[in-house]
Short mmCIF file of C-alpha atoms in Angstrom, two decimals:
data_model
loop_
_atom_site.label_atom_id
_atom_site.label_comp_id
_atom_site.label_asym_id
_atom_site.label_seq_id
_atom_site.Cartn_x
_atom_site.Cartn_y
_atom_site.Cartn_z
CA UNK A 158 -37.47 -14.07 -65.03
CA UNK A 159 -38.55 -16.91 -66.60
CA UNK A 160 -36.05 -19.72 -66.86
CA UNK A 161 -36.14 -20.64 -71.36
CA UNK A 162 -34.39 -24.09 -72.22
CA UNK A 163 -31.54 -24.92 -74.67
CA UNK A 164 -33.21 -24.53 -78.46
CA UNK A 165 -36.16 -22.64 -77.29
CA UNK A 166 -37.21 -19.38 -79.02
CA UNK A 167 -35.88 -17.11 -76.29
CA UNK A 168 -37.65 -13.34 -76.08
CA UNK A 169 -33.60 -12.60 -75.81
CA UNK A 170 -32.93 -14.18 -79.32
CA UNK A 171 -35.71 -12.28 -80.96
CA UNK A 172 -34.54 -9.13 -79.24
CA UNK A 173 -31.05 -9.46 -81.13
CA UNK A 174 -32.38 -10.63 -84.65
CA UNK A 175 -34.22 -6.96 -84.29
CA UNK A 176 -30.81 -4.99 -82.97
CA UNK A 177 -29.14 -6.62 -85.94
CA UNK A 178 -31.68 -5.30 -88.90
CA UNK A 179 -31.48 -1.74 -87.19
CA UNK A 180 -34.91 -2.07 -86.50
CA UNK A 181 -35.89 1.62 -84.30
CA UNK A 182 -39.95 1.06 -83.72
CA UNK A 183 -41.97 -2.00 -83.12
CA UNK A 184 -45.70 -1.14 -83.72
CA UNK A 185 -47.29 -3.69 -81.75
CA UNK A 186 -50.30 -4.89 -80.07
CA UNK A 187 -49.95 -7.61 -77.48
CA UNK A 188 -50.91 -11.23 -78.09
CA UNK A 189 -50.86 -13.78 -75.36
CA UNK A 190 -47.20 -14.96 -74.89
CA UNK A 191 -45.69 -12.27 -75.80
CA UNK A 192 -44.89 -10.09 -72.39
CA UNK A 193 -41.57 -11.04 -71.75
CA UNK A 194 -40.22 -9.75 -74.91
CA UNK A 195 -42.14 -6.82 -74.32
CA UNK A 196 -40.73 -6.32 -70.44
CA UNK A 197 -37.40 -6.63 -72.88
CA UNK A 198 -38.44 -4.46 -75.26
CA UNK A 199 -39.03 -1.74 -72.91
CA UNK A 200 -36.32 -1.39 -71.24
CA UNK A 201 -34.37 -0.44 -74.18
CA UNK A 202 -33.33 3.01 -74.71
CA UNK A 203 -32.73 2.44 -78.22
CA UNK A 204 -36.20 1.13 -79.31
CA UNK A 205 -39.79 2.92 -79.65
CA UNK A 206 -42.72 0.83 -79.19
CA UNK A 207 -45.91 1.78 -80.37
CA UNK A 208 -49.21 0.68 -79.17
CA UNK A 209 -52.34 0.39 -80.96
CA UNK A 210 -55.43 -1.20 -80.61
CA UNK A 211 -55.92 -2.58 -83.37
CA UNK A 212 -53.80 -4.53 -85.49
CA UNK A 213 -54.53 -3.00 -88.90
CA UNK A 214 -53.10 0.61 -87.75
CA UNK A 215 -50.14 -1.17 -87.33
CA UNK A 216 -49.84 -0.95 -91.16
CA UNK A 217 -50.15 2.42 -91.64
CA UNK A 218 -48.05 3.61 -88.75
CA UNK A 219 -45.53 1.39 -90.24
CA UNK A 220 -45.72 2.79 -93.46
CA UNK A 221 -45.31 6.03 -91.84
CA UNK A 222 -42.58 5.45 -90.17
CA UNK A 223 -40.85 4.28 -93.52
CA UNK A 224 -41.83 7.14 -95.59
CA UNK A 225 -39.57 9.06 -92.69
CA UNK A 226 -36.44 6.95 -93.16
CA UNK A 227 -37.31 4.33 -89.68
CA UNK A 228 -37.11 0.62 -90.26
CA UNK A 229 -40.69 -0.61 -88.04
CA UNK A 230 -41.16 -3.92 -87.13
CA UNK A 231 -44.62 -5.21 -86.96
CA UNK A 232 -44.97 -7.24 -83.67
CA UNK A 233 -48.85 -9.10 -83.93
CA UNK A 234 -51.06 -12.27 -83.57
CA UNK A 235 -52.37 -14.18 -86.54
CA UNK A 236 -56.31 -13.31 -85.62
CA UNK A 237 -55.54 -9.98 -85.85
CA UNK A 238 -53.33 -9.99 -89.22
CA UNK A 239 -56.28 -11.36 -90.97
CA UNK A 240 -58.61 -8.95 -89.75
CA UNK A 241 -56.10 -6.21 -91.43
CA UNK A 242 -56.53 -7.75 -94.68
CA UNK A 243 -57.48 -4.20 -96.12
CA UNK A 244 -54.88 -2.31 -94.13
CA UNK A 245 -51.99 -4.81 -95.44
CA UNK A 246 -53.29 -4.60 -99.20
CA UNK A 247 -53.54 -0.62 -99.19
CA UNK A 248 -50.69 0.30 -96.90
CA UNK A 249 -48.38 -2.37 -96.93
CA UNK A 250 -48.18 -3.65 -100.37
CA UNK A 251 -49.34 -0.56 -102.60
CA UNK A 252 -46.78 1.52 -100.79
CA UNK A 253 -44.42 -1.13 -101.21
CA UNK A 254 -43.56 -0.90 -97.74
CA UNK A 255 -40.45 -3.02 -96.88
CA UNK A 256 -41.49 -4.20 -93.85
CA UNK A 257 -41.45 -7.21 -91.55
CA UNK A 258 -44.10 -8.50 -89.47
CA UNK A 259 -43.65 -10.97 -86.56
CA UNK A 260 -47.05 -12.80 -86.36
CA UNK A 261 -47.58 -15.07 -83.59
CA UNK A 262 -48.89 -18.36 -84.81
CA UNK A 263 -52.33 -19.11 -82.65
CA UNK A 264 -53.08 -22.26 -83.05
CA UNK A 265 -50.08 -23.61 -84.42
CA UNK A 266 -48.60 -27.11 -83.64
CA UNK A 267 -45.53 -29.09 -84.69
CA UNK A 268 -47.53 -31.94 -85.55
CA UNK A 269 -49.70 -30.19 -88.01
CA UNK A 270 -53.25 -31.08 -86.07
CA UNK A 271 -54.75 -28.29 -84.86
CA UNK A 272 -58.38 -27.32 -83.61
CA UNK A 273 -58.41 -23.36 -83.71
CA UNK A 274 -59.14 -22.16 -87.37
CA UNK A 275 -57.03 -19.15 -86.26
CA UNK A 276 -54.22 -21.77 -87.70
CA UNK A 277 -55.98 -23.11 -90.15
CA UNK A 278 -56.56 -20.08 -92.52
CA UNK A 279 -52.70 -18.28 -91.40
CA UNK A 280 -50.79 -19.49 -93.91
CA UNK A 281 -53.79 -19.45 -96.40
CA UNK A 282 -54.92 -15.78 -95.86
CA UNK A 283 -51.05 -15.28 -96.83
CA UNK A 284 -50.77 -17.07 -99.87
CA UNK A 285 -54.04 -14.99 -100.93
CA UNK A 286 -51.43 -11.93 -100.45
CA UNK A 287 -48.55 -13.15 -101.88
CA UNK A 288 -47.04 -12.42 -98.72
CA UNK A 289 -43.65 -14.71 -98.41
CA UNK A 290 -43.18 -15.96 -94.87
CA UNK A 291 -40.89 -17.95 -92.60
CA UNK A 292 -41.81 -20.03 -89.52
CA UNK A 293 -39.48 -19.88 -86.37
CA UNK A 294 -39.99 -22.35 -84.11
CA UNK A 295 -37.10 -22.54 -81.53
CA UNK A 296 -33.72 -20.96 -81.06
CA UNK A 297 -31.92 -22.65 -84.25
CA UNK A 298 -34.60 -21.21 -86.93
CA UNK A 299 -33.72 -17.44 -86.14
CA UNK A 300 -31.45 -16.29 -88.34
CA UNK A 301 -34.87 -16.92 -90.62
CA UNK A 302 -35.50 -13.33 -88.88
CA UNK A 303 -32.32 -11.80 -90.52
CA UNK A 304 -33.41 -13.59 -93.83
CA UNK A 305 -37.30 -11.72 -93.84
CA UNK A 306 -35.03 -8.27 -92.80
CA UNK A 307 -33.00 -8.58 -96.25
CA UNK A 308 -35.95 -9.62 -98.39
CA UNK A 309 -38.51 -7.27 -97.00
CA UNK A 310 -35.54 -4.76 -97.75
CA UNK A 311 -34.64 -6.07 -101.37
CA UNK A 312 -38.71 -6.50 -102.40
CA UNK A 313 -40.11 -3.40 -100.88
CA UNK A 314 -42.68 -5.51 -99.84
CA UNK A 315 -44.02 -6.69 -96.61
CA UNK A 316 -42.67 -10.51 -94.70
CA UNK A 317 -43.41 -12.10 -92.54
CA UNK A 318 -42.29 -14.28 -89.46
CA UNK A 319 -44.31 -16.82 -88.06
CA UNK A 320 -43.43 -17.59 -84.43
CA UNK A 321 -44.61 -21.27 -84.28
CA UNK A 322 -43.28 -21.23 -80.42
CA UNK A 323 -45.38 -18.06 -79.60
CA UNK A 324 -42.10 -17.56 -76.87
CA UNK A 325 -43.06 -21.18 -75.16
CA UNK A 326 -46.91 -20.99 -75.70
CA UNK A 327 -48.40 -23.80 -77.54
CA UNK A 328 -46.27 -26.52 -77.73
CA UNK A 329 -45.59 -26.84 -73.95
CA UNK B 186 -70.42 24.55 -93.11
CA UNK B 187 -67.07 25.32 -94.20
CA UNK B 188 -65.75 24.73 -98.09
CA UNK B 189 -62.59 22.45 -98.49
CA UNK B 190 -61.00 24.43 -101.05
CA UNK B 191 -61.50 27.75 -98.99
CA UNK B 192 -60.55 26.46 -95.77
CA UNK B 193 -57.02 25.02 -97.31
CA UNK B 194 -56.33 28.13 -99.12
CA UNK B 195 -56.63 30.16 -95.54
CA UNK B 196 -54.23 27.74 -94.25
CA UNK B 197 -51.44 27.27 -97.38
CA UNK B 198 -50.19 30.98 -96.04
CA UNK B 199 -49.06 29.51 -92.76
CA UNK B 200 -47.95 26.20 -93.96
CA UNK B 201 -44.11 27.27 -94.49
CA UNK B 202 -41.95 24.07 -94.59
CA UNK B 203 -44.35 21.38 -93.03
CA UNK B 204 -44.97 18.00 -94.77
CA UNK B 205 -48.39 17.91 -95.32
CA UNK B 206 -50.60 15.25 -96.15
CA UNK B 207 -53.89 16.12 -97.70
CA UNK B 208 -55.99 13.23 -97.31
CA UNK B 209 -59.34 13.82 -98.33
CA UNK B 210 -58.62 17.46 -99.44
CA UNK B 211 -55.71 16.28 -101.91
CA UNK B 212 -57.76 17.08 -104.92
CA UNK B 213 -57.92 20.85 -103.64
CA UNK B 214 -54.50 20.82 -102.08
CA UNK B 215 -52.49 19.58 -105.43
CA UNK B 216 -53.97 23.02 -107.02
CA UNK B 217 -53.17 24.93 -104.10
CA UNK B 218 -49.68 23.90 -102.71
CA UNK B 219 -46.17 25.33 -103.77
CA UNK B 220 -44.03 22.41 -102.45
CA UNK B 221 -45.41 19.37 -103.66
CA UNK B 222 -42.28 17.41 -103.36
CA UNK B 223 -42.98 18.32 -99.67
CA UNK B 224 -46.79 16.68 -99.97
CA UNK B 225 -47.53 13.24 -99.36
CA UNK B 226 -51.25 13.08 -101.35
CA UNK B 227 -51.16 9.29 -100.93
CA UNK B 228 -55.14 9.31 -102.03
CA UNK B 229 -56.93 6.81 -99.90
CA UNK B 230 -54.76 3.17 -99.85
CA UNK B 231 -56.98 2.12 -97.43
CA UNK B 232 -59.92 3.71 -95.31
CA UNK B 233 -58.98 4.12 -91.47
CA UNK B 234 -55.34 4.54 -91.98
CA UNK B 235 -54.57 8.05 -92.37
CA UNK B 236 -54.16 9.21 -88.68
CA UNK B 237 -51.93 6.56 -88.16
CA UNK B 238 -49.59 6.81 -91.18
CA UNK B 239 -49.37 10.76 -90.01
CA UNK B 240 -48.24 9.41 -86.71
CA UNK B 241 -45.96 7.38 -88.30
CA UNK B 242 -44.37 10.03 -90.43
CA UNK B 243 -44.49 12.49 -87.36
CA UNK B 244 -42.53 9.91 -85.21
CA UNK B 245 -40.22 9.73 -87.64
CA UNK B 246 -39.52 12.66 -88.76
CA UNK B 247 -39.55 14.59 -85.57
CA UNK B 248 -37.93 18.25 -86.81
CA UNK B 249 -40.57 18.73 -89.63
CA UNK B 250 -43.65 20.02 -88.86
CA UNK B 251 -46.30 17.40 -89.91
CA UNK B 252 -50.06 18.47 -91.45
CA UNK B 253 -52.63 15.81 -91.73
CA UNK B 254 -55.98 16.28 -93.28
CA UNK B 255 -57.87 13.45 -91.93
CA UNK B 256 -61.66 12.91 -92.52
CA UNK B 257 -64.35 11.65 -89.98
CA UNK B 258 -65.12 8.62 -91.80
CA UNK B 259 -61.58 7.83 -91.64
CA UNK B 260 -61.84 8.92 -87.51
CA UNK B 261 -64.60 6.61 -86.83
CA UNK B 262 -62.97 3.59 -88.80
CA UNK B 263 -60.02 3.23 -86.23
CA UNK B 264 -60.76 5.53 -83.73
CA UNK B 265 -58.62 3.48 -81.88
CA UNK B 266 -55.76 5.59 -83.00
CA UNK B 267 -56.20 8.81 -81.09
CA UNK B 268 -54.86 7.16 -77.49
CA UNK B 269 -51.59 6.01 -79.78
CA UNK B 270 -51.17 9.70 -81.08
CA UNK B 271 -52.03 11.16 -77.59
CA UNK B 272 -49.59 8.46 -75.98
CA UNK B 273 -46.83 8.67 -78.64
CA UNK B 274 -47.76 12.95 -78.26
CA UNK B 275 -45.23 14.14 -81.19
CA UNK B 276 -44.98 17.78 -80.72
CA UNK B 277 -44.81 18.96 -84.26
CA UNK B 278 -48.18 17.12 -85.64
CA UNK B 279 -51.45 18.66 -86.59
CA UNK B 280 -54.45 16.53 -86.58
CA UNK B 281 -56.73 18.33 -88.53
CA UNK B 282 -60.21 16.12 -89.38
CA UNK B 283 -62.48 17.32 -92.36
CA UNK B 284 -66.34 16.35 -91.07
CA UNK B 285 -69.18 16.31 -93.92
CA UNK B 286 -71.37 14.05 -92.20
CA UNK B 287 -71.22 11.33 -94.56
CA UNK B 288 -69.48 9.05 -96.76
CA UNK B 289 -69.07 11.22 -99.69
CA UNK B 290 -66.99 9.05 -102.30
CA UNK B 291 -69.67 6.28 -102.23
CA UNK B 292 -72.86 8.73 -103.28
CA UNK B 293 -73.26 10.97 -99.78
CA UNK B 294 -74.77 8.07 -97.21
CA UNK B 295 -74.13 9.72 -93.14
CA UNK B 296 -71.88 8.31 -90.95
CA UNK B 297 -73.48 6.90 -88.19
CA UNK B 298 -74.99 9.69 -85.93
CA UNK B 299 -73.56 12.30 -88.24
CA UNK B 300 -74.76 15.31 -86.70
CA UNK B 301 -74.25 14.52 -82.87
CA UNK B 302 -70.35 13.40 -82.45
CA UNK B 303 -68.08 15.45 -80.82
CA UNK B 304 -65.02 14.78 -82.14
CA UNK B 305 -62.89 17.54 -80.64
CA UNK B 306 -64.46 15.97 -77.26
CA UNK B 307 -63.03 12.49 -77.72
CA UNK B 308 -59.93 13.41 -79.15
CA UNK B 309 -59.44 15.41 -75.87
CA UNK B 310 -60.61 12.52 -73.90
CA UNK B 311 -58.32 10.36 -75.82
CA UNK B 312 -55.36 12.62 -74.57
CA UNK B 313 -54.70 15.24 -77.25
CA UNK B 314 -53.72 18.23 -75.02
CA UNK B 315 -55.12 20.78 -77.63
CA UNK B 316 -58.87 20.56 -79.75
CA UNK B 317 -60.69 22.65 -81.92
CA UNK B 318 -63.48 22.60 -83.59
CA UNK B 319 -64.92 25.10 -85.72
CA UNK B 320 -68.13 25.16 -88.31
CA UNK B 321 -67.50 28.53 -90.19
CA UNK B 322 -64.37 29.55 -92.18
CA UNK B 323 -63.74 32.62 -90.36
CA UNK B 324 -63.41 31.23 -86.78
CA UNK B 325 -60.89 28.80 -88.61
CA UNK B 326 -58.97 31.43 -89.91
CA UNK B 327 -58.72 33.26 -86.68
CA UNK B 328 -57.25 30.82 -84.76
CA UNK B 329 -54.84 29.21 -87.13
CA UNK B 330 -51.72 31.29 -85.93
CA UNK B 331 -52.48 29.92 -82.68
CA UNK B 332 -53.23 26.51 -83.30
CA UNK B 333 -49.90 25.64 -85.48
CA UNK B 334 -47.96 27.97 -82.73
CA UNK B 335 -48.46 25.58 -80.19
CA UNK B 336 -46.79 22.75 -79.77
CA UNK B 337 -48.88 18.96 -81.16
CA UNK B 338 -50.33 17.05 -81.10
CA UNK B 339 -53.69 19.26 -81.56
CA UNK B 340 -56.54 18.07 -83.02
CA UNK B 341 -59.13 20.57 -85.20
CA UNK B 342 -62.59 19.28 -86.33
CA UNK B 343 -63.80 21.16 -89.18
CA UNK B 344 -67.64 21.08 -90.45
CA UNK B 345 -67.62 20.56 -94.35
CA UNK B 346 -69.99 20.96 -96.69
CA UNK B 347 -70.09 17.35 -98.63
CA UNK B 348 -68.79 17.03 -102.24
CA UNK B 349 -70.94 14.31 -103.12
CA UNK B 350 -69.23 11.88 -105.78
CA UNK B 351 -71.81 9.27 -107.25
CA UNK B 352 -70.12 8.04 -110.75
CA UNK B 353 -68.34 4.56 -110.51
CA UNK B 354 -65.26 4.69 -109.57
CA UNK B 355 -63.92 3.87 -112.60
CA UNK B 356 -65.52 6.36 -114.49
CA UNK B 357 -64.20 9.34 -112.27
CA UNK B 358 -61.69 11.67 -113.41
CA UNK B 359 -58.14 11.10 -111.28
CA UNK B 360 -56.93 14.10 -109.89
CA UNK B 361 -53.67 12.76 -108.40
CA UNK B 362 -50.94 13.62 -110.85
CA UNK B 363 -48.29 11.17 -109.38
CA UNK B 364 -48.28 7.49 -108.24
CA UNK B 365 -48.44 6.90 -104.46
CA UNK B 366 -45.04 5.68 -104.77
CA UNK B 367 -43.50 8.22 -106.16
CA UNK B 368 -45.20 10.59 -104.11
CA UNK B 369 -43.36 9.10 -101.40
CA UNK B 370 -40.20 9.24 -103.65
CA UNK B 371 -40.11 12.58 -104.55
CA UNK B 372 -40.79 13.44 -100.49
CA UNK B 373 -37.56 11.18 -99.64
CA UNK B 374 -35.51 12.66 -102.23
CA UNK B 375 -36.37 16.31 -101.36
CA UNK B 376 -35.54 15.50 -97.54
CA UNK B 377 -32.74 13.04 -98.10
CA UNK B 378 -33.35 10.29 -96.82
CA UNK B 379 -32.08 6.87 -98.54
CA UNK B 380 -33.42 3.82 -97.77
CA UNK B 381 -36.56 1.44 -99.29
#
């Protein structure tokens, strides 16, 4: 088990901000710090993961899942969010689907200077949406989970989270 | 080569409750189906999707019997979503995959290698326990009973003859009679289910 110190973004933490919005499926495809939340993830009874290969089915299975009365949460990396440009547009937002999706921030550092353009066009390829979106950095920011949960809810429209911490990748 | 419109009148006799979602066929099924509140003709919000938003509906709606219509173009776009159906294996979905050998919406161009895939072959080596495939209406016909009578997910390619569109898109006539939204609406309401 890996040992997570006082303020960090703990797998743990993000684990309750998705028992608290009733989430029932994360539709995910692994990025590179993720695993321990998934070891977590999997081991509960009361949530269905859902693999795919490819980040923009993650859309559509989401929206699926939504038509059917489940609240999905979308668990990907930035690279591949911006490759699902198409599947976001058509599946997300024309369906109004009132999903969130937890996008781990490649690239991302506190200090704003980065060298991997996965970073540099996140936030842009968002604004180009209209997709609102909150970055969680450590333990303190996530309630900002809850907060995309209720406004993904009251918009029927897709949020998102950006995990600036990628669970204790980057900033180390 | 089968015709669309035939092949989903055979099967509207043995579609009793099941949500079914049309895909490519909706401008056949919408003339054809008695329970539209129990369709989900979302038209095409973006290419790829459609096996995995009937996955999605399957998973979550596990006592309905789910009918997709998928198309090959759609198959080969994210064909990385038959493992994720064959893992997730919902018992009451129906993977069935209209094949014309092209892309007929944007003037008739083939998919690539459009008359040497296999696709009952790699959705079986994806993990669907059950595949069909079938090239005249008859053969179709005879084994629907059997094919929804087992339990999903089964997967049925179907050779289609092509209905070639080649007008701008704006200048086509719209067959869908509802918005996608209230498509999906009208499907909550008639089930009940509350929610966004």
């Amino acid at each position: 088990m890996t040992q997570h110190g006082e303020g960090e973004l703990s797998p743990e933490v993000v684990m309750a901000e998705m028992k608290k919005n009733g989430v029932t499926h994360v539709v995910w495809l692994p990025d590179s710090e993720t695993n321990f939340l998934y070891l977590l993830m999997e081991a509960d009874p009361d949530l269905d993961l859902i693999p795919v290969s490819r980040e923009g089915q993650a859309f559509s299975t989401a929206a699926g899942l939504t038509v059917g009365g489940k609240k999905p949460v979308i668990l990907i990396q930035n690279t591949g969010m911006m490759e699902s440009g198409d599947s976001l547009r058509g599946w997300g937002l024309s369906l109004n689907i009132p999903v969130v999706m937890m996008v781990g921030y490649r690239g991302w550092t506190r200090h704003g200077v980065n060298t991997d353009t996965a970073a540099t066009y996140t936030e842009r390829f968002l604004n180009a949406f209209g997709i609102q979106y909150y970055l969680v950095e450590n333990g303190e920011d996530a309630p900002r989970i809850s907060v995309a949960f209720e406004e993904a809810s009251r918009t029927r429209r897709p949020v998102a989270v950006l995990v600036g911490d990628e669970y204790h990748g980057f900033n180390r | 080569m089968i015709d669309t419109a035939e092949m989903l009148k055979a099967f509207a006799p043995h579609r009793g409750d099941s949500i079914v979602i049309p895909g490519r066929g909706g401008r056949h099924w919408t003339q054809i189906s008695d329970q539209p509140n129990r369709d989900l003709p979302v038209g095409d919000p973006a290419m790829g999707g459609h096996a995995s938003f009937g996955l999605g509906v399957a998973l979550s709606l596990p006592d309905e019997r789910v009918i997709l219509f998928d198309s090959e173009g759609d198959v080969l776009m994210n064909m990385g979503a038959l493992p994720t159906i064959a893992e997730k294996a919902p018992k009451n979905f129906y993977h069935f995959m209209l094949d014309n050998e092209c892309y007929a919406t944007t003037g008739g161009q083939p998919v690539p290698n459009a008359k040497n895939i296999a696709y009952d072959v790699i959705a079986k080596g994806s993990g669907y326990p059950a595949t069909y495939a079938f090239d005249n209406l008859e053969d179709f016909a005879t084994h629907l009973e059997e094919i929804l009578g087992q339990p999903g997910p089964v997967f049925v390619a179907l050779k289609v003859n092509p209905e070639v569109e080649n007008t701008p898109i704006g200048a086509r006539v719209r067959w869908q009679t509802r918005s996608r939204t209230q498509v999906i609406d009208d499907l909550k309401d008639e089930l009940g289910i509350e929610g966004p």
